[in-house]
Tab-separated table of C-alpha atoms and ligand atoms in Angstrom:
chain	number	residue	atom	x	y	z
A	24	MET	CA	-42.284	91.529	1.727
A	25	ASN	CA	-45.312	89.390	0.880
A	26	ILE	CA	-47.092	91.074	-2.025
A	27	VAL	CA	-50.384	90.197	-3.740
A	28	ILE	CA	-50.531	91.306	-7.407
A	29	THR	CA	-53.578	91.279	-9.683
A	30	GLY	CA	-52.886	91.551	-13.434
A	31	ALA	CA	-49.446	90.037	-12.770
A	32	THR	CA	-49.509	88.070	-16.032
A	33	GLY	CA	-49.838	91.290	-18.084
A	34	PHE	CA	-47.256	93.476	-19.799
A	35	VAL	CA	-46.542	95.557	-16.684
A	36	GLY	CA	-47.128	92.791	-14.128
A	37	GLN	CA	-44.607	90.412	-15.683
A	38	ALA	CA	-41.808	92.986	-15.488
A	39	LEU	CA	-42.850	93.923	-11.941
A	40	CYS	CA	-42.747	90.276	-10.813
A	41	GLN	CA	-39.309	89.767	-12.361
A	42	TYR	CA	-37.984	92.919	-10.641
A	43	TRP	CA	-39.417	92.036	-7.239
A	44	HIS	CA	-38.416	88.373	-7.498
A	45	GLU	CA	-34.792	89.523	-7.896
A	46	GLN	CA	-35.221	91.628	-4.751
A	47	GLY	CA	-36.370	88.589	-2.792
A	48	HIS	CA	-40.051	89.470	-2.292
A	49	THR	CA	-42.665	86.701	-2.038
A	50	LEU	CA	-45.177	87.106	-4.871
A	51	MET	CA	-48.805	85.984	-4.690
A	52	VAL	CA	-50.559	86.531	-7.984
A	53	VAL	CA	-54.215	86.608	-8.896
A	54	SER	CA	-54.994	85.232	-12.328
A	55	ARG	CA	-58.028	83.849	-14.131
A	56	GLN	CA	-55.703	81.041	-15.211
A	57	PRO	CA	-53.589	80.348	-12.129
A	58	ASP	CA	-52.129	77.143	-13.621
A	59	LYS	CA	-50.503	79.097	-16.433
A	60	ALA	CA	-49.394	82.133	-14.412
A	61	HIS	CA	-45.970	80.799	-13.446
A	62	ALA	CA	-45.036	79.983	-17.055
A	63	THR	CA	-46.273	83.373	-18.305
A	64	ILE	CA	-44.488	85.375	-15.641
A	65	GLY	CA	-41.256	83.388	-15.773
A	66	VAL	CA	-40.366	83.566	-12.069
A	67	PRO	CA	-41.687	81.531	-9.116
A	68	VAL	CA	-45.024	82.852	-7.847
A	69	MET	CA	-47.928	81.496	-5.837
A	70	ALA	CA	-50.990	81.799	-8.109
A	71	ARG	CA	-54.677	81.675	-7.170
A	72	ALA	CA	-57.907	82.585	-8.933
A	73	ALA	CA	-59.056	85.365	-6.576
A	74	ALA	CA	-57.344	87.799	-4.223
A	75	VAL	CA	-59.487	86.575	-1.350
A	76	ASP	CA	-57.965	83.090	-1.800
A	77	PHE	CA	-54.828	84.513	-0.128
A	78	VAL	CA	-56.669	85.053	3.153
A	79	ASP	CA	-54.553	82.304	4.754
A	80	GLN	CA	-51.332	84.222	4.018
A	81	SER	CA	-49.613	87.205	5.581
A	82	VAL	CA	-49.873	90.165	3.146
A	83	ASP	CA	-47.786	93.344	3.441
A	84	ALA	CA	-48.895	95.109	0.250
A	85	ILE	CA	-51.176	94.742	-2.772
A	86	VAL	CA	-50.740	95.912	-6.361
A	87	ASN	CA	-53.944	95.964	-8.404
A	88	LEU	CA	-53.488	96.072	-12.190
A	89	ALA	CA	-56.074	93.619	-13.582
A	90	GLY	CA	-58.597	94.676	-16.179
A	91	GLU	CA	-59.934	94.031	-19.660
A	92	PRO	CA	-57.450	95.545	-22.173
A	93	ILE	CA	-58.522	99.076	-23.187
A	94	PHE	CA	-57.525	98.801	-26.820
A	95	ASN	CA	-58.675	95.250	-27.554
A	96	ARG	CA	-61.869	95.984	-29.440
A	97	ARG	CA	-64.214	98.824	-30.374
A	98	TRP	CA	-65.960	100.496	-27.468
A	99	SER	CA	-69.502	99.172	-27.902
A	100	GLU	CA	-71.759	99.804	-24.890
A	101	ASP	CA	-71.162	96.186	-23.832
A	102	GLN	CA	-67.401	96.527	-24.167
A	103	LYS	CA	-67.406	99.763	-22.142
A	104	LYS	CA	-69.318	97.956	-19.374
A	105	LYS	CA	-66.755	95.136	-19.478
A	106	LEU	CA	-63.830	97.583	-19.229
A	107	ILE	CA	-65.309	99.108	-16.069
A	108	ALA	CA	-66.781	95.933	-14.531
A	109	SER	CA	-63.541	93.913	-14.852
A	110	ARG	CA	-61.627	96.598	-12.923
A	111	LEU	CA	-64.298	97.086	-10.258
A	112	LYS	CA	-64.581	93.329	-9.710
A	113	ALA	CA	-60.809	92.909	-9.264
A	114	THR	CA	-60.699	95.897	-6.895
A	115	ARG	CA	-63.662	94.682	-4.792
A	116	ASP	CA	-62.042	91.256	-4.560
A	117	VAL	CA	-58.924	92.978	-3.195
A	118	GLY	CA	-61.185	94.826	-0.730
A	119	GLU	CA	-62.686	91.557	0.471
A	120	LEU	CA	-59.200	90.169	1.063
A	121	CYS	CA	-58.231	93.275	3.080
A	122	GLN	CA	-61.367	92.966	5.218
A	123	ARG	CA	-60.889	89.284	5.931
A	124	LEU	CA	-57.164	89.353	6.721
A	125	GLU	CA	-56.398	89.391	10.414
A	126	GLN	CA	-53.697	91.987	9.797
A	127	PRO	CA	-54.561	94.183	6.750
A	128	PRO	CA	-51.727	95.210	4.422
A	129	LYS	CA	-50.173	98.648	4.909
A	130	ARG	CA	-50.493	99.765	1.302
A	131	LEU	CA	-52.477	99.218	-1.863
A	132	ILE	CA	-51.092	100.519	-5.174
A	133	SER	CA	-53.930	100.464	-7.675
A	134	GLY	CA	-54.040	101.142	-11.403
A	135	SER	CA	-55.465	104.088	-13.276
A	136	ALA	CA	-54.366	105.868	-16.449
A	137	MET	CA	-53.633	109.218	-18.057
A	138	GLY	CA	-57.153	108.824	-19.467
A	139	TYR	CA	-58.329	110.064	-16.052
A	140	TYR	CA	-57.708	113.604	-17.330
A	141	GLY	CA	-59.402	113.166	-20.736
A	142	ASP	CA	-58.697	115.665	-23.510
A	143	GLN	CA	-56.604	118.520	-22.061
A	144	GLY	CA	-55.253	120.155	-25.231
A	145	SER	CA	-51.679	121.397	-24.711
A	146	ARG	CA	-51.893	122.631	-21.094
A	147	GLU	CA	-49.589	121.059	-18.512
A	148	VAL	CA	-51.440	118.535	-16.382
A	149	THR	CA	-50.532	117.719	-12.773
A	150	GLU	CA	-52.439	115.673	-10.214
A	151	GLN	CA	-54.355	118.904	-9.393
A	152	THR	CA	-55.722	119.507	-12.909
A	153	PRO	CA	-59.501	119.059	-13.206
A	154	PRO	CA	-60.465	116.231	-15.617
A	155	HIS	CA	-62.398	116.521	-18.857
A	156	ASP	CA	-65.545	114.393	-18.746
A	157	GLU	CA	-65.468	111.541	-21.298
A	158	PHE	CA	-65.531	107.744	-21.182
A	159	ALA	CA	-61.811	107.286	-20.369
A	160	HIS	CA	-62.213	109.682	-17.445
A	161	ARG	CA	-65.306	107.921	-16.086
A	162	LEU	CA	-63.568	104.541	-16.349
A	163	CYS	CA	-60.521	105.735	-14.412
A	164	ARG	CA	-62.609	107.690	-11.886
A	165	GLU	CA	-64.732	104.651	-11.023
A	166	TRP	CA	-61.614	102.470	-10.767
A	167	GLU	CA	-59.875	105.003	-8.499
A	168	GLU	CA	-62.977	105.532	-6.350
A	169	ALA	CA	-63.343	101.784	-5.821
A	170	ALA	CA	-59.711	101.610	-4.683
A	171	GLN	CA	-59.836	104.748	-2.530
A	172	GLN	CA	-62.888	103.413	-0.671
A	173	LEU	CA	-60.559	100.761	0.744
A	174	ALA	CA	-58.215	103.292	2.422
A	175	THR	CA	-58.202	103.074	6.231
A	176	ASP	CA	-56.009	104.327	9.079
A	177	GLN	CA	-54.001	101.120	8.628
A	178	MET	CA	-53.836	101.059	4.814
A	179	GLN	CA	-52.820	103.860	2.426
A	180	VAL	CA	-54.084	103.658	-1.164
A	181	ALA	CA	-52.105	105.103	-4.090
A	182	CYS	CA	-53.686	105.296	-7.561
A	183	ILE	CA	-51.156	105.450	-10.374
A	184	ARG	CA	-52.275	107.303	-13.502
A	185	ILE	CA	-50.146	105.375	-15.962
A	186	GLY	CA	-48.959	106.835	-19.283
A	187	LEU	CA	-48.457	104.709	-22.416
A	188	VAL	CA	-46.065	101.997	-21.317
A	189	LEU	CA	-43.104	101.482	-23.659
A	190	ASP	CA	-40.941	98.416	-24.031
A	191	ARG	CA	-40.341	95.632	-26.488
A	192	ASP	CA	-42.940	93.004	-27.309
A	193	GLY	CA	-45.937	94.617	-25.696
A	194	GLY	CA	-48.046	97.697	-25.152
A	195	MET	CA	-48.495	100.202	-27.955
A	196	LEU	CA	-45.040	99.624	-29.480
A	197	LYS	CA	-45.959	96.035	-30.366
A	198	PRO	CA	-48.214	96.985	-33.291
A	199	MET	CA	-46.320	100.212	-34.086
A	200	ARG	CA	-42.734	98.979	-34.439
A	201	PRO	CA	-43.346	96.628	-37.398
A	202	MET	CA	-45.177	99.374	-39.313
A	203	PHE	CA	-42.503	101.948	-38.631
A	204	ARG	CA	-39.818	99.421	-39.525
A	205	LEU	CA	-41.444	99.016	-42.920
A	206	GLY	CA	-41.345	102.784	-43.321
A	207	VAL	CA	-45.142	103.091	-43.384
A	208	GLY	CA	-45.528	104.789	-40.015
A	209	GLY	CA	-46.978	108.247	-39.680
A	210	ARG	CA	-48.687	110.727	-37.445
A	211	LEU	CA	-52.340	110.584	-36.484
A	212	GLY	CA	-54.516	113.566	-37.382
A	213	LYS	CA	-52.831	116.917	-36.756
A	214	GLY	CA	-50.284	115.261	-34.480
A	215	GLN	CA	-50.652	118.001	-31.839
A	216	GLN	CA	-52.264	115.689	-29.247
A	217	TYR	CA	-50.058	114.813	-26.275
A	218	MET	CA	-48.968	111.250	-25.569
A	219	PRO	CA	-47.760	110.828	-21.993
A	220	TRP	CA	-45.503	107.790	-21.970
A	221	VAL	CA	-43.310	105.874	-19.513
A	222	HIS	CA	-40.616	103.252	-20.031
A	223	ARG	CA	-41.813	99.968	-18.509
A	224	HIS	CA	-38.684	99.750	-16.343
A	225	ASP	CA	-39.396	103.205	-14.873
A	226	LEU	CA	-43.019	102.239	-14.211
A	227	VAL	CA	-41.817	99.178	-12.298
A	228	ARG	CA	-39.415	101.456	-10.368
A	229	ILE	CA	-42.303	103.866	-9.632
A	230	ILE	CA	-44.395	101.035	-8.163
A	231	ASP	CA	-41.376	99.908	-6.142
A	232	PHE	CA	-40.818	103.519	-4.992
A	233	LEU	CA	-44.425	103.680	-3.758
A	234	LEU	CA	-44.012	100.344	-1.993
A	235	ASN	CA	-41.239	101.899	0.076
A	236	HIS	CA	-42.196	105.603	0.265
A	237	GLU	CA	-43.722	106.721	3.551
A	238	GLU	CA	-46.670	108.850	2.399
A	239	ILE	CA	-48.421	107.463	-0.696
A	240	GLN	CA	-52.113	108.182	-0.168
A	241	GLY	CA	-53.932	109.586	-3.272
A	242	ALA	CA	-53.227	109.953	-6.991
A	243	TRP	CA	-49.804	109.869	-8.662
A	244	ASN	CA	-49.084	110.675	-12.312
A	245	ALA	CA	-46.939	107.816	-13.603
A	246	GLY	CA	-45.519	109.169	-16.847
A	247	ALA	CA	-42.070	110.443	-17.844
A	248	PRO	CA	-41.312	114.133	-17.193
A	249	ALA	CA	-41.148	114.900	-20.939
A	250	PRO	CA	-44.464	113.919	-22.579
A	251	VAL	CA	-44.477	114.510	-26.334
A	252	THR	CA	-47.008	115.252	-29.041
A	253	ASN	CA	-48.022	112.525	-31.472
A	254	ALA	CA	-45.985	114.262	-34.213
A	255	GLU	CA	-42.878	114.254	-31.995
A	256	PHE	CA	-43.475	110.640	-30.977
A	257	THR	CA	-43.756	109.678	-34.664
A	258	ARG	CA	-40.495	111.486	-35.565
A	259	THR	CA	-38.583	110.022	-32.601
A	260	LEU	CA	-39.787	106.442	-33.179
A	261	ALA	CA	-38.936	106.655	-36.896
A	262	ALA	CA	-35.484	108.093	-36.079
A	263	SER	CA	-34.775	105.315	-33.553
A	264	LEU	CA	-35.420	102.813	-36.380
A	265	ASN	CA	-33.571	104.847	-39.034
A	266	ARG	CA	-36.713	104.957	-41.153
A	267	PRO	CA	-38.851	107.747	-42.580
A	268	ALA	CA	-42.420	108.183	-41.333
A	269	PRO	CA	-43.950	110.191	-44.162
A	270	PHE	CA	-47.620	109.329	-43.768
A	271	VAL	CA	-50.492	111.102	-42.093
A	272	MET	CA	-53.609	109.189	-41.053
A	273	PRO	CA	-56.371	111.811	-41.181
A	274	GLY	CA	-58.295	112.176	-37.929
A	275	ARG	CA	-61.642	111.444	-39.589
A	276	VAL	CA	-60.337	108.103	-40.913
A	277	VAL	CA	-59.166	107.140	-37.401
A	278	SER	CA	-62.574	108.182	-36.017
A	279	LEU	CA	-64.436	106.184	-38.654
A	280	ALA	CA	-62.306	103.108	-38.068
A	281	LEU	CA	-62.320	103.155	-34.264
A	282	GLY	CA	-65.415	105.101	-33.248
A	283	GLU	CA	-65.298	106.588	-29.713
A	284	MET	CA	-62.067	104.714	-28.968
A	285	SER	CA	-60.311	107.060	-31.425
A	286	GLN	CA	-60.298	109.655	-28.598
A	287	LEU	CA	-57.405	107.684	-27.126
A	288	LEU	CA	-55.332	108.362	-30.232
A	289	LEU	CA	-56.550	111.792	-31.319
A	290	THR	CA	-56.640	113.602	-27.970
A	291	GLY	CA	-54.497	113.441	-24.859
A	292	ALA	CA	-53.001	115.122	-21.827
A	293	ARG	CA	-49.565	116.693	-21.294
A	294	MET	CA	-49.323	114.793	-18.021
A	295	LEU	CA	-46.401	115.608	-15.711
A	296	PRO	CA	-45.233	113.437	-12.781
A	297	ALA	CA	-45.385	116.421	-10.402
A	298	ARG	CA	-45.901	114.454	-7.220
A	299	LEU	CA	-43.280	111.797	-7.991
A	300	GLU	CA	-40.644	114.422	-8.759
A	301	ALA	CA	-41.496	116.371	-5.604
A	302	ALA	CA	-41.085	113.117	-3.640
A	303	GLY	CA	-37.583	112.650	-5.097
A	304	PHE	CA	-38.213	109.953	-7.723
A	305	ARG	CA	-35.595	110.001	-10.506
A	306	PHE	CA	-36.430	108.590	-13.962
A	307	GLU	CA	-33.841	106.406	-15.692
A	308	TYR	CA	-35.587	107.218	-18.981
A	309	PRO	CA	-36.622	110.884	-18.761
A	310	THR	CA	-36.687	111.480	-22.531
A	311	LEU	CA	-38.429	109.557	-25.297
A	312	GLU	CA	-35.238	109.494	-27.353
A	313	LYS	CA	-33.352	107.690	-24.581
A	314	ALA	CA	-36.245	105.268	-23.989
A	315	LEU	CA	-36.723	104.323	-27.640
A	316	THR	CA	-33.024	104.190	-28.470
A	317	THR	CA	-32.448	101.805	-25.578
A	318	ILE	CA	-35.421	99.633	-26.549
A	319	GLU	CA	-34.134	99.394	-30.135
A	320	HIS	CA	-30.585	98.763	-29.015
A	321	ARG	CA	-31.742	95.865	-26.814
A	322	ALA	CA	-33.937	94.532	-29.649
A	323	ALA	CA	-31.021	94.437	-32.118
B	684	NAP	N1	-49.904	99.217	-20.983
B	684	NAP	C1	-50.207	100.514	-21.009
B	684	NAP	O1	-49.731	101.294	-21.887
B	684	NAP	C2	-51.148	101.090	-19.963
B	684	NAP	C3	-51.356	102.484	-19.924
B	684	NAP	C4	-52.219	103.003	-18.963
B	684	NAP	C5	-52.863	102.158	-18.056
B	684	NAP	N2	-52.646	100.819	-18.124
B	684	NAP	C6	-53.377	99.949	-17.176
B	684	NAP	O2	-52.460	99.270	-16.352
B	684	NAP	C7	-52.909	97.922	-16.116
B	684	NAP	C8	-51.793	96.956	-16.492
B	684	NAP	O3	-51.461	97.188	-17.867
B	684	NAP	P1	-50.920	96.016	-18.788
B	684	NAP	O4	-50.510	96.632	-20.082
B	684	NAP	O5	-49.971	95.169	-18.014
B	684	NAP	O6	-52.280	95.180	-19.022
B	684	NAP	P2	-52.452	93.756	-19.750
B	684	NAP	O7	-51.174	93.295	-20.349
B	684	NAP	O8	-53.641	93.902	-20.636
B	684	NAP	O9	-52.725	92.778	-18.522
B	684	NAP	C9	-53.728	92.953	-17.596
B	684	NAP	C10	-54.053	91.638	-16.896
B	684	NAP	O10	-55.400	91.770	-16.455
B	684	NAP	C11	-56.051	90.509	-16.536
B	684	NAP	N3	-57.288	90.672	-17.325
B	684	NAP	C12	-57.426	90.870	-18.666
B	684	NAP	N4	-58.719	90.949	-19.015
B	684	NAP	C13	-59.421	90.773	-17.871
B	684	NAP	C14	-60.800	90.731	-17.572
B	684	NAP	N5	-61.741	90.874	-18.525
B	684	NAP	N6	-61.161	90.547	-16.273
B	684	NAP	C15	-60.227	90.399	-15.288
B	684	NAP	N7	-58.891	90.411	-15.521
B	684	NAP	C16	-58.509	90.608	-16.789
B	684	NAP	C17	-55.126	89.527	-17.232
B	684	NAP	O11	-54.628	88.607	-16.263
B	684	NAP	P3	-55.118	87.055	-16.207
B	684	NAP	O12	-55.382	86.626	-17.636
B	684	NAP	O13	-53.943	86.355	-15.585
B	684	NAP	O14	-56.337	87.035	-15.351
B	684	NAP	C18	-54.005	90.406	-17.786
B	684	NAP	O15	-52.759	89.784	-17.726
B	684	NAP	C19	-54.158	97.696	-16.980
B	684	NAP	O16	-55.314	97.703	-16.165
B	684	NAP	C20	-54.158	98.878	-17.939
B	684	NAP	O17	-55.457	99.338	-18.259
B	684	NAP	C21	-51.796	100.260	-19.046
């Protein structure tokens, strides 16, 4: 297939491009630095600065992952605007491409996150669970709405509510592993908050599943079937490294240090991939222990 990918140079996009390159797909990537995209991604891709620049190509599907990193800097009002605006701009650019193509693609798989649900305490969260209103929810809602507006009779739009993506050398494990290796890791606050997670390889397989599944319209929870609390995550990560994790970072210290962004660490959702499982998707990494042990084994 001919697939346009925004955010292809990122942590998820790189793995997706490598997976699809091996399957023989033609990859057209959108990057703010198209000259560097090939080197970053590591497999042959056609790179251009905007999705609409691919209007001269035949496009079967689009994956839309681009956006300012959520955890880069404190959420000032300006930064919050940037987080939303970067995602809306990338999504509208994809919309312009779809409108201008003679034959629009059949499917768009667009990003979102577990933050869509906001703070849900310990209740189980499926795609049907009403969200809690907070900044992370508004960000994801606007991103999803912009993507869903592009759905037509010819093109289905799936929004993937991605959990914390785990793998080596990127995502949340990048800053955490060195600390835990030194034995100075620990839980955050009471540790009861849920952390939906997904192994990067399973996330790539989920996107591939949606590329090939017949009915994909709407929202899909893209997290492993066994989300864990922060305390459990801390214990399992420490065990995978054979280190203790004796410390506790009090919630008020995290709040003082990070401001509103601390919600991402101190609250969460016990998000379950209800729709994916009902559709027959099977996770290669269903438990955190298997995911982290494999990541450490490969790192050794
Ligand atoms: N990683 C996770 O744990 C996680 C969890 C939930 C949701 N997500 C979402 O899933 C998507 C992919 O995640 P990821 O970890 O692969 O992200 P990432 O590594 O931060 O990469 C995202 C890509 O977006 C582009 N980008 C960055 N800032 C931008 C800006 N201000 N304006 C336009 N484009 C910008 C960059 O591509 P160029 O520099 O080539 O333009 C970058 O490679 C993200 O939107 C993220 O919010 C990720």
